[in-house]
XYZ file of C-alpha atoms in Angstrom:
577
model
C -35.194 -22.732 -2.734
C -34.464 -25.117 -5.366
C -31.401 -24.445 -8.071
C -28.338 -23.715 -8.300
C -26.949 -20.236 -8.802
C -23.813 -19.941 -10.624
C -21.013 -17.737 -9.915
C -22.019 -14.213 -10.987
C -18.329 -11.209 -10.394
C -19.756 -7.950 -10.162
C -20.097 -6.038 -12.689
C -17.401 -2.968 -12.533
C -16.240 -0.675 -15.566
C -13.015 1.771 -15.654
C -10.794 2.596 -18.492
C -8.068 -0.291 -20.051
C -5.612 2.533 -20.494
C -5.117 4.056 -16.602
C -4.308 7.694 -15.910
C -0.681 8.151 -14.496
C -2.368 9.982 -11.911
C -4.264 7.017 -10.914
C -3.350 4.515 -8.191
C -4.942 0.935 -8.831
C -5.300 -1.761 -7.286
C -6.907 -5.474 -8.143
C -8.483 -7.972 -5.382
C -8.487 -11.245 -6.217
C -9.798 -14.333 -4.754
C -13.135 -16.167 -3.855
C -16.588 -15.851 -2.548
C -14.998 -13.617 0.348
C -13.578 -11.619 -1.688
C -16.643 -10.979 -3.876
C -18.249 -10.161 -0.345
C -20.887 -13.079 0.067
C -23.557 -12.374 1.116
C -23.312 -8.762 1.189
C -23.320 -6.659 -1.785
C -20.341 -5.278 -3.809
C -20.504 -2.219 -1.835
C -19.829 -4.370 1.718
C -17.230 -6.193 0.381
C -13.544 -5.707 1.948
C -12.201 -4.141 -1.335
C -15.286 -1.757 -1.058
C -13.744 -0.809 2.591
C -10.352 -0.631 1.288
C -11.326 1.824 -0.933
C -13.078 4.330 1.735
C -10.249 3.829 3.988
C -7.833 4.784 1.007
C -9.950 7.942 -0.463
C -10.465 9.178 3.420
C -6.773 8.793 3.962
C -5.933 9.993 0.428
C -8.142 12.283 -0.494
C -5.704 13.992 -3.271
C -5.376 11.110 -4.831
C -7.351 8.855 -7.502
C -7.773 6.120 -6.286
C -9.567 2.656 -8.360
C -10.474 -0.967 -6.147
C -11.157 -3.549 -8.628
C -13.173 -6.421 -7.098
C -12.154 -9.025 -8.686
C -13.791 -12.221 -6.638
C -15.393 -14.980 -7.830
C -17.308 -17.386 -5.802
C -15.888 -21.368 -5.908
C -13.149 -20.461 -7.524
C -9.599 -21.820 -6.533
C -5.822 -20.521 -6.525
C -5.596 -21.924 -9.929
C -8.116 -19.178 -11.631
C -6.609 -16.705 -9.077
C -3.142 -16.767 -11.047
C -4.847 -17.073 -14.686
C -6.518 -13.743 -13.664
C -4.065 -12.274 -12.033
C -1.711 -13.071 -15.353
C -4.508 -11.401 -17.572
C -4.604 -8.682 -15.535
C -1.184 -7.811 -14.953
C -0.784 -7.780 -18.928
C -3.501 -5.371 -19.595
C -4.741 -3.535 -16.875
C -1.603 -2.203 -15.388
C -2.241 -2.895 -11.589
C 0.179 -1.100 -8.913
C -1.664 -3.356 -6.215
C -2.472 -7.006 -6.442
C -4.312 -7.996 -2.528
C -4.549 -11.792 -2.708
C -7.100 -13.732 -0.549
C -7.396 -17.167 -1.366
C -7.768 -20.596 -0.354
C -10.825 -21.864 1.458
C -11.460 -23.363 -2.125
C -8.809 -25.568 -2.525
C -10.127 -28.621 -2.029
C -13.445 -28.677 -3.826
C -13.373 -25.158 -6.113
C -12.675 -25.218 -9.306
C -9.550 -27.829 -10.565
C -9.856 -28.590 -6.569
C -8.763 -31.996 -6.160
C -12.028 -33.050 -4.327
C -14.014 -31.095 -6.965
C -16.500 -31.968 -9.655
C -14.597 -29.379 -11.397
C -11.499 -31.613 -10.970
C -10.511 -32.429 -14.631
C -6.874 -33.314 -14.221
C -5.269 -34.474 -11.279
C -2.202 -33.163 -12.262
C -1.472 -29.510 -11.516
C 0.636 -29.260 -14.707
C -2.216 -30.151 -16.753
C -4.570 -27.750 -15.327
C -2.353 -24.828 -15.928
C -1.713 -25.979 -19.434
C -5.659 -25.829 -20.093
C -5.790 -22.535 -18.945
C -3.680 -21.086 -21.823
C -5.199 -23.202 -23.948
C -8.579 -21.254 -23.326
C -10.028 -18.633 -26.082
C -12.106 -17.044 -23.676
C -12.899 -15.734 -20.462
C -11.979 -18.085 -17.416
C -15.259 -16.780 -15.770
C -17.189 -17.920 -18.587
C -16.036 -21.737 -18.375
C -16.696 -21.733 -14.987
C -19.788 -20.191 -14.984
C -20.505 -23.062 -18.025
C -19.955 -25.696 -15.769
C -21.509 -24.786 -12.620
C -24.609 -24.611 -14.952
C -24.500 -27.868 -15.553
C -23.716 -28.704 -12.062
C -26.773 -27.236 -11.591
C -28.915 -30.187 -13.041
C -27.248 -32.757 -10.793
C -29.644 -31.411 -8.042
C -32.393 -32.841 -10.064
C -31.011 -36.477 -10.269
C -32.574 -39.085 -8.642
C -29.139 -40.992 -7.936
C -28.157 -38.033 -5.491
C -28.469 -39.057 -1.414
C -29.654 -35.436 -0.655
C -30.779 -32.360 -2.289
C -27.693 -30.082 -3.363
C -29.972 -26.800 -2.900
C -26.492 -24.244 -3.531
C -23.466 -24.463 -5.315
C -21.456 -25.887 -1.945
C -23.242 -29.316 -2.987
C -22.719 -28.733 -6.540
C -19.002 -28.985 -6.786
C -18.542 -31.844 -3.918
C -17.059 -34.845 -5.935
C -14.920 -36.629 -3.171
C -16.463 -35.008 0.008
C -14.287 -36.607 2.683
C -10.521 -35.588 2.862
C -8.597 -36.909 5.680
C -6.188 -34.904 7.326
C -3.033 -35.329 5.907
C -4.183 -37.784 3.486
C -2.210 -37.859 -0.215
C -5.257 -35.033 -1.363
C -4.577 -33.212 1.610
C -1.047 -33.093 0.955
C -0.907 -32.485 -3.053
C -3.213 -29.877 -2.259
C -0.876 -28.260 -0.074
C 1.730 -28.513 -2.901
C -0.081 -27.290 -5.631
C -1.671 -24.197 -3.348
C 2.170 -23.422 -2.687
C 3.281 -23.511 -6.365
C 0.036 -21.491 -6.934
C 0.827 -18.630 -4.558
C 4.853 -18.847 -5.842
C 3.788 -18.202 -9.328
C 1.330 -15.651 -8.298
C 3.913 -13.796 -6.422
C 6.587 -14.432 -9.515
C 4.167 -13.001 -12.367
C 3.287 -10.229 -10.140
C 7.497 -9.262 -9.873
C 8.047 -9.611 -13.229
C 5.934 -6.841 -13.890
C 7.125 -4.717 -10.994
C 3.752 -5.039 -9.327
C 3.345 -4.816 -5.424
C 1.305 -8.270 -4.010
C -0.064 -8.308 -0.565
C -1.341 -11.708 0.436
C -3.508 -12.050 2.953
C -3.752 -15.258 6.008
C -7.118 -16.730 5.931
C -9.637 -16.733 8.835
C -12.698 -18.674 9.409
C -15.034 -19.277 12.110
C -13.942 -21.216 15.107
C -15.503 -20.772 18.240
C -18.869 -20.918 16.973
C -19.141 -23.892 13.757
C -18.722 -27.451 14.614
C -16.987 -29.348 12.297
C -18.847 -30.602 9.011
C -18.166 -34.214 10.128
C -15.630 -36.189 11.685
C -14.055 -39.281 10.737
C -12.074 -41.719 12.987
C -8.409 -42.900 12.452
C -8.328 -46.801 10.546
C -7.006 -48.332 13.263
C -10.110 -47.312 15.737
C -12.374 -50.783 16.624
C -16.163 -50.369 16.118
C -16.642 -51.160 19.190
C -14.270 -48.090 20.720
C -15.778 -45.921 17.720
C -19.131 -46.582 19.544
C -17.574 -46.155 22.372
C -16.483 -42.843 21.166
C -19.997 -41.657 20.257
C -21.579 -42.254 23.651
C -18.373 -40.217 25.454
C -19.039 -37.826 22.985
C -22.752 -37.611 23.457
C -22.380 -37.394 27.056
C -20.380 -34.940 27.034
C -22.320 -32.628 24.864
C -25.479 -32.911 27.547
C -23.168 -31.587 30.495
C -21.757 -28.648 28.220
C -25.578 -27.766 26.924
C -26.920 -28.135 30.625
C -24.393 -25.916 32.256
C -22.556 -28.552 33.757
C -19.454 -27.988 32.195
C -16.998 -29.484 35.086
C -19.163 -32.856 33.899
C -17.781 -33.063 30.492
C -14.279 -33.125 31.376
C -13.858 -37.206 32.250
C -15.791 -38.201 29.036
C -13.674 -35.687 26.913
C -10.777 -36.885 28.071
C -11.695 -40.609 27.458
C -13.200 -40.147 24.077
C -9.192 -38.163 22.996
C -7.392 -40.847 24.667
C -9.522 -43.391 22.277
C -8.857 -41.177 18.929
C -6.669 -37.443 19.253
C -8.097 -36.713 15.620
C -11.389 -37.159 15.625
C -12.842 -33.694 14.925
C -15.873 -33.627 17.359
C -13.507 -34.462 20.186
C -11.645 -31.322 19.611
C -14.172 -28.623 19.228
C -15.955 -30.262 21.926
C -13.092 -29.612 23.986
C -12.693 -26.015 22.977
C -16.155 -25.443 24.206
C -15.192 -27.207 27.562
C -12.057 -24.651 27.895
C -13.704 -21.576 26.510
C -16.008 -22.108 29.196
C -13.680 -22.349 31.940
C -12.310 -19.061 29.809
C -9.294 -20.733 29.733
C -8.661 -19.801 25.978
C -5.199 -20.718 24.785
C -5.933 -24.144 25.491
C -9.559 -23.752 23.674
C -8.365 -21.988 20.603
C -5.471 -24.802 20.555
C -8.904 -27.364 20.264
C -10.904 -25.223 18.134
C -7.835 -25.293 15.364
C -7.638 -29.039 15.456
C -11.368 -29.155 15.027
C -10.997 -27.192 11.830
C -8.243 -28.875 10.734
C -9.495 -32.671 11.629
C -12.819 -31.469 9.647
C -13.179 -34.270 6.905
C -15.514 -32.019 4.824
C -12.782 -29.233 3.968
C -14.292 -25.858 3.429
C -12.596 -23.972 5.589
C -8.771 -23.963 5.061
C -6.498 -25.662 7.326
C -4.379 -23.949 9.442
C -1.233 -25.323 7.270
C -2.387 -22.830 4.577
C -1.193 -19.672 6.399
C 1.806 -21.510 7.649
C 2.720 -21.572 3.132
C 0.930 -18.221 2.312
C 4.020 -16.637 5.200
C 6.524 -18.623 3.786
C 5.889 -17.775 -0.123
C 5.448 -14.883 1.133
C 9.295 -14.670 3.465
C 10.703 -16.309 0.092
C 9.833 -13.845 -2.260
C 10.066 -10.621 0.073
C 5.976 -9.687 -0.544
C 4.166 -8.555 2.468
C 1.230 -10.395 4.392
C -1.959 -8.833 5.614
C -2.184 -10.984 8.947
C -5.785 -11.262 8.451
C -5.695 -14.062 10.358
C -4.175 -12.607 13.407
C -6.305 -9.022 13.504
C -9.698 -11.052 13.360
C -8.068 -12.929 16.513
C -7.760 -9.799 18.286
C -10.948 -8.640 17.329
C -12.253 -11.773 19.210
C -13.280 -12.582 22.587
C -10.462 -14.642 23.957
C -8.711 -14.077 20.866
C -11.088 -17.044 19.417
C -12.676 -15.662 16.072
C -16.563 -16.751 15.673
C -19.819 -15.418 14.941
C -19.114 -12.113 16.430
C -16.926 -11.694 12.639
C -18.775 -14.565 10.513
C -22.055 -15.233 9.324
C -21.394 -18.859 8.897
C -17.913 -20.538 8.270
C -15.926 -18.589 6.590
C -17.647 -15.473 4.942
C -17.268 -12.452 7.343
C -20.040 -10.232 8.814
C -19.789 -6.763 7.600
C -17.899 -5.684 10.632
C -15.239 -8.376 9.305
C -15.168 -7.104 6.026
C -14.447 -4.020 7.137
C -11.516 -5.491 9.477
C -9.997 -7.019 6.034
C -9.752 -3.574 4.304
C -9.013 -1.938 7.253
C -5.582 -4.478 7.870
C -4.838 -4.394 4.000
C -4.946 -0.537 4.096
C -2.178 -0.927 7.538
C -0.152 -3.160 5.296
C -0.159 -0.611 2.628
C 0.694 1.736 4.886
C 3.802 -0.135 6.491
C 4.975 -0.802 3.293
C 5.127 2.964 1.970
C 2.449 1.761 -0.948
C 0.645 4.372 -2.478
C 2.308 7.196 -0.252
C 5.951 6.979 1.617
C 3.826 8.784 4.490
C 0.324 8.132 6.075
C -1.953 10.590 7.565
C -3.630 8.191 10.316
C -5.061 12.003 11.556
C -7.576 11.502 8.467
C -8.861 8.096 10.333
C -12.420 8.148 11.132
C -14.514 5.737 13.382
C -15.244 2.452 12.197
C -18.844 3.545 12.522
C -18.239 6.161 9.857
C -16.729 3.685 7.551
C -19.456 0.929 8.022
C -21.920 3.466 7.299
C -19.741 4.887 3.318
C -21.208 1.342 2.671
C -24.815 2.273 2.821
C -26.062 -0.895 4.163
C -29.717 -0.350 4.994
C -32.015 -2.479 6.472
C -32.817 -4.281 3.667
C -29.527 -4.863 2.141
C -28.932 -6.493 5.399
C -31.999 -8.314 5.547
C -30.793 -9.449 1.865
C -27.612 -11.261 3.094
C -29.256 -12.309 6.232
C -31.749 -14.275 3.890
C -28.540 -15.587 1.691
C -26.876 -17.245 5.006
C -30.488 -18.825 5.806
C -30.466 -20.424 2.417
C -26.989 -21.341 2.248
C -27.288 -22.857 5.855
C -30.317 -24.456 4.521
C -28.702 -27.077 2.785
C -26.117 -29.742 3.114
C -22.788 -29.761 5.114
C -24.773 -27.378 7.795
C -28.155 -29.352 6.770
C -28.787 -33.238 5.957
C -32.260 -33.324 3.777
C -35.589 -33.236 5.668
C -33.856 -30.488 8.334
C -36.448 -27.951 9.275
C -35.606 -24.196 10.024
C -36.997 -20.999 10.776
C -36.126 -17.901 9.289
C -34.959 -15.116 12.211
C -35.210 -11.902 10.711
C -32.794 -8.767 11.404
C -35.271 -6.035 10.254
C -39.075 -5.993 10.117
C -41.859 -7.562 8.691
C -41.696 -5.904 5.274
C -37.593 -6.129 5.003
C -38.404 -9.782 6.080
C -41.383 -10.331 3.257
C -39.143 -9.266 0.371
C -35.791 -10.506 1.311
C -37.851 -13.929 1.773
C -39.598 -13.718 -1.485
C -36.670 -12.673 -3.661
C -34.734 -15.972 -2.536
C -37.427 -17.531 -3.425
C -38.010 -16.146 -7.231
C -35.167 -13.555 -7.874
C -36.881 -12.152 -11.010
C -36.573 -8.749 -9.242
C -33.435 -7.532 -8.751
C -32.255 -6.015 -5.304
C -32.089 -2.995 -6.692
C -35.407 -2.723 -7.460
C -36.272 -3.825 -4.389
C -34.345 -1.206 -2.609
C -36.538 1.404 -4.915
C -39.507 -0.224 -4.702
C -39.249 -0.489 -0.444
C -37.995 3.237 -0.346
C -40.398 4.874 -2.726
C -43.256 3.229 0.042
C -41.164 5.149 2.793
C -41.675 8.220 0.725
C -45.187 7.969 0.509
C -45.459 7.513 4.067
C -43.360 10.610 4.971
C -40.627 8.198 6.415
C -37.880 10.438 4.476
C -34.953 9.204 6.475
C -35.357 5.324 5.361
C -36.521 6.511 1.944
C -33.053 7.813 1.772
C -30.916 5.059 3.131
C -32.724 2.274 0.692
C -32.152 4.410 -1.984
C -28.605 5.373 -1.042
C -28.475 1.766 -0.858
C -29.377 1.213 -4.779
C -27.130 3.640 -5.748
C -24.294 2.260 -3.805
C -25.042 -1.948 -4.597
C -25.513 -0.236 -8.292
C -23.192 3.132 -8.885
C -24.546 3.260 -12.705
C -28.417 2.736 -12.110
C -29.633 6.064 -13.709
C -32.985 6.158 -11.070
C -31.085 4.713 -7.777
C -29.146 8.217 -8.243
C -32.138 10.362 -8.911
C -34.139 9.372 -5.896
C -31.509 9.416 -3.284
C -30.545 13.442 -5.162
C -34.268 13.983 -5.067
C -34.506 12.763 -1.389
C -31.048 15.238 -0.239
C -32.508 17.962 -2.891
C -36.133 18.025 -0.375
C -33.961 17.961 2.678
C -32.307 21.141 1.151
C -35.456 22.615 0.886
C -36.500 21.643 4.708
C -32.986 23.605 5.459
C -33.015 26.576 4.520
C -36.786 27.186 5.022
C -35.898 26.853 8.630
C -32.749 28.870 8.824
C -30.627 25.892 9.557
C -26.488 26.194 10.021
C -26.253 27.130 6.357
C -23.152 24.807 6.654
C -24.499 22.038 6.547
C -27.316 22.721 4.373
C -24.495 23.283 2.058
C -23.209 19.745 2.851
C -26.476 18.164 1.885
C -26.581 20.216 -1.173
C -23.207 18.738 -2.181
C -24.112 14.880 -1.350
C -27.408 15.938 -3.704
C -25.547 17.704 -6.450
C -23.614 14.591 -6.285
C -26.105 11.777 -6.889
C -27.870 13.997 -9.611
C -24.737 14.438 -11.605
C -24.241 10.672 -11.752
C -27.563 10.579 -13.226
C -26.863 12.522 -15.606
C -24.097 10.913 -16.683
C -25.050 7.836 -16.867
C -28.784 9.242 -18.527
C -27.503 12.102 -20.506
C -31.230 12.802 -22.069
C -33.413 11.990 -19.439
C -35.172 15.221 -18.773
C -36.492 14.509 -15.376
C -32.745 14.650 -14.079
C -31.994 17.715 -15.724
C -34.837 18.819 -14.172
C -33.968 18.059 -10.433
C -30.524 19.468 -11.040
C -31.694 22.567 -12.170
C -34.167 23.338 -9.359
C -31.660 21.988 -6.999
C -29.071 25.060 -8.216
C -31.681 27.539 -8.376
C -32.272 26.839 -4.493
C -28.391 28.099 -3.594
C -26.701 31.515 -4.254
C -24.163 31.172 -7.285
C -25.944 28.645 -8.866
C -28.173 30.557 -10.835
C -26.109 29.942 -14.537
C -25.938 26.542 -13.777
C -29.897 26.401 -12.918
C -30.644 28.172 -16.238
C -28.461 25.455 -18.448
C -30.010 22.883 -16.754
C -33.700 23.906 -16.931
C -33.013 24.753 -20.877
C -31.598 21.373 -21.179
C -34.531 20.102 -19.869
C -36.265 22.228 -22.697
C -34.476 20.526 -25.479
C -35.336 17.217 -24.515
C -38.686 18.059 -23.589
C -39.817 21.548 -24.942
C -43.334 21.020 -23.626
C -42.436 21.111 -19.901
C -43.922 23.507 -18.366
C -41.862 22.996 -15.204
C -38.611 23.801 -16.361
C -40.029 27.259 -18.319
C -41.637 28.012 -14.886
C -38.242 27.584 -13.380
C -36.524 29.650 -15.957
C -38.877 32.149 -15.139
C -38.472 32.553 -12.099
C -34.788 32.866 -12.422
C -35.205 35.660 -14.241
C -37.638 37.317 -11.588
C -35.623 40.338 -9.516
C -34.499 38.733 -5.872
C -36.029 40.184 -2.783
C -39.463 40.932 -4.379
């Protein structure tokens, strides 16, 4: 899995000049926001947006994903300028800064080029293009430096890439400008956006506690080799007694190996363990924090971060999504881990879902979008998690991206053997595993290509959900949108051949009709769409006119098909005989 793959947004289109009808809203910030290592369609603003059309169903609602990965709270405020100038957001939802350190203009970056925050936001306006296309420009020549001989390890994914100064001490002078400068950041975010009357939600950062040891630990200067040895061999034992059960056993050494250095990362999430065993869990999650925050290799955010995003926030009057707080009670013990992360800080799907579903309640409190809420709308989270149309494979997908990521250095030094645990089955397994390994197909086509071999095997159900899938990771792919109407326009069929509750054959009529019109609009003259649509109207009573335009549109495209003229004639045959 060599290379390095440079930031890519998603692509997303809607119109410069915005309807006054139309309520839109803007998400800016990193990797999580761009919804690694899911697709666009399992990121949080995806799940803000089906919370906000189930709520609001009379209203128009546009999400603009507007994440980039390694990006910083620097780029986040260029955008968010550019955007509040053209695009005319009513919602900005802010979640940034597990990039501080090493994004871009991070201080511990190779994407550093000033150390001075003044200086970086001077370059900015001095740029005569898009800010996505300089970074993008220089993480491809990051790219090369895994290739150089003068490297220690393989870099393997852009995490490597950007690491210029990998160790930052806790509450070193980087540590502490890069507080200052993510302040100012976040106070001119929340300025720009009230100068131009726009609402700003910023959200409190999680990452994963309970279940990521630090990165690496460093000891305090003072610390003797000989008591940093020490240290180790405490450390060590204690780790045996926790893996063997023996938890009572790890206690003395813990306590020996804090009394020789409080900061010293490995102690602390070493003691969480010990308390979350004994379920005593205020006094683990008070461990697990200092782990995180003792961490030397800083790519999760410290817990100082969410202490400034509240208080920009308090200063300016702009509301928080607590995040932070609702992933806490999502948690066992109220310690957030791998039951909402796939690795340190990028959620699960579940988790993503628990962003939009806490930015939606902060809307809500705040009287955005409507003064009143109907919460009697509210579905199961089931239902939402399912509007995402994550089928096996897109899942398989992203659980192939966290293998590779967690491949590779900090979770990996080189020469690190793993094995690949798959979440679906062979096949899901075979071509999530080879399109890591030579992406010259894209996922979409790999949805098609796996659901077209359900179809031939009569499996119509997973047919459908891979090619639901397409059409959802890709809303203007032309043939994601025919198959999945094709696949509803044969269930039709099945319906009302066997007298089913003509109910909800008219429901999957309507989730047909749908998919097919998107085809057509986004391939006006193909005439195998036309086609589907117009045997799909002739099937339903009061359809009939629209049947007959669509089969003679099928006519002009293609006036030798023989199977729209059949279907025009049998329009015209008398019903009942």
């Amino acid at each position: 899995y060599k290379g390095v793959t440079p930031p890519n947004p998603h692509t997303q289109s809607f119109p410069v000049t915005k309807d006054e009808r139309t309520y839109r809203v803007f998400c800016l910030g990193g990797s999580t926001t761009q919804g690694t290592p899911y697709p666009p369609n399992g990121a949080f603003p995806a799940f803000l947006k089906y919370v906000l059309k189930t709520l609001h169903p009379d209203k128009r609602i546009e999400v603009i994903n507007c994440g980039v990965t390694a990006i910083a709270s620097y780029s986040v405020v260029d955008m968010a300028e550019e955007i509040l100038e053209r695009y005319q957001p009513d919602l900005l939802v802010v979640y940034t800064g597990h990039n501080e350190f090493y994004g871009v203009f991070g201080l511990g970056s190779q994407l550093s080029l000033f150390r001075s925050r003044s200086l970086v936001r001077w370059f900015l306006k001095l740029q005569q293009f898009r800010l996505f296309r300089l970074i993008r420009e220089v993480a491809v020549e990051l790219g090369n430096l895994s290739l150089r001989r003068d490297r220690p390890q393989p870099i393997g994914t852009l995490m490597g890439a950007v690491i210029r100064d990998a160790r930052i001490l806790y509450g070193d002078e980087v540590f502490r400008r890069t507080e200052r400068y993510y302040r100012q950041n976040l106070q001119e975010l929340v300025q720009a956006a009230q100068v131009h009357r726009t609402d700003i939600i910023l959200c409190t950062l999680a990452s994963n506690l309970r279940d990521l040891p630090p990165f690496a630990s460093a000891h305090g200067g003072a610390l003797s080799a000989e008591d940093s040895l020490r240290c180790e061999e405490l450390l060590n034992a204690a780790r045996q007694a926790l893996e063997a059960g023996r938890v009572e056993a790890a206690l003395p050494p813990l306590q020996e190996a804090f009394r020789l250095d409080s900061t010293y990362a490995e102690t602390r999430y070493l003691l969480g363990k010990y308390y979350d065993a004994r379920q005593e869990y205020r006094e683990a999650y008070r461990h697990y924090r200092w782990a995180r925050d003792y961490d030397v290799i800083r790519f999760r955010a410290p817990s100082s971060f969410n202490r400034i995003i509240r208080e920009v926030a308090g200063e300016y009057g702009a509301p928080v999504a607590d995040v932070a707080k609702a992933f806490a009670d999502a948690s066992p013990g109220g310690i957030m881990g791998n039951n909402l992360f796939t690795e340190h800080v990028h959620p699960n799907h579940r988790g993503y879902f628990l962003i939009g579903k806490t930015v939606a309640r902060t809307m809500a409190e705040q009287g955005m979008l409507s003064p009143r809420w109907d919460w009697g709308r509210d579905l199961p989270d089931s239902s939402y998690l399912a509007m995402a149309h994550l089928s096996p494979l897109a899942l398989e997908l992203a659980n192939a991206g966290i293998f590779r990521l967690t491949s590779y250095w900090p979770f990996r030094t080189a020469g690190q053997r793993r094995t690949y645990h798959r979440v679906g089955d062979a096949r899901t397994e075979a071509l999530a595993l080879h399109y890591i390994r030579s992406p010259k197909i894209s996922p979409v086509q790999l949805h098609i290509q796996l659901g077209n071999e359900y179809l031939s095997k009569g499996k119509i159900e997973k047919a459908l959900a891979e090619f639901e899938a397409a059409a959802a990771r890709e809303p203007q792919h032309c043939r994601a949108n025919l198959y999945a109407g094709q696949v509803y326009g044969r269930k039709v069929v099945a319906l009302l051949q066997g007298h089913e509750d003509p109910r909800r054959a008219l429901r999957v009529f309507q989730r047909a009709e749908a998919y097919l019109q998107k085809a057509a609009l986004y391939c006006p003259k193909d005439p195998e769409v036309h086609l589907n649509l117009g045997k799909l109207y002739s099937l339903m009573p009061g359809k009939k006119e629209k049947a007959r335009a669509e089969f003679r549109r099928v006519l002009e495209l293609d006036p030798r098909n023989n199977e729209a003229r059949r279907g025009l004639a049998a329009l015209e045959k008398p019903s009942g005989r």
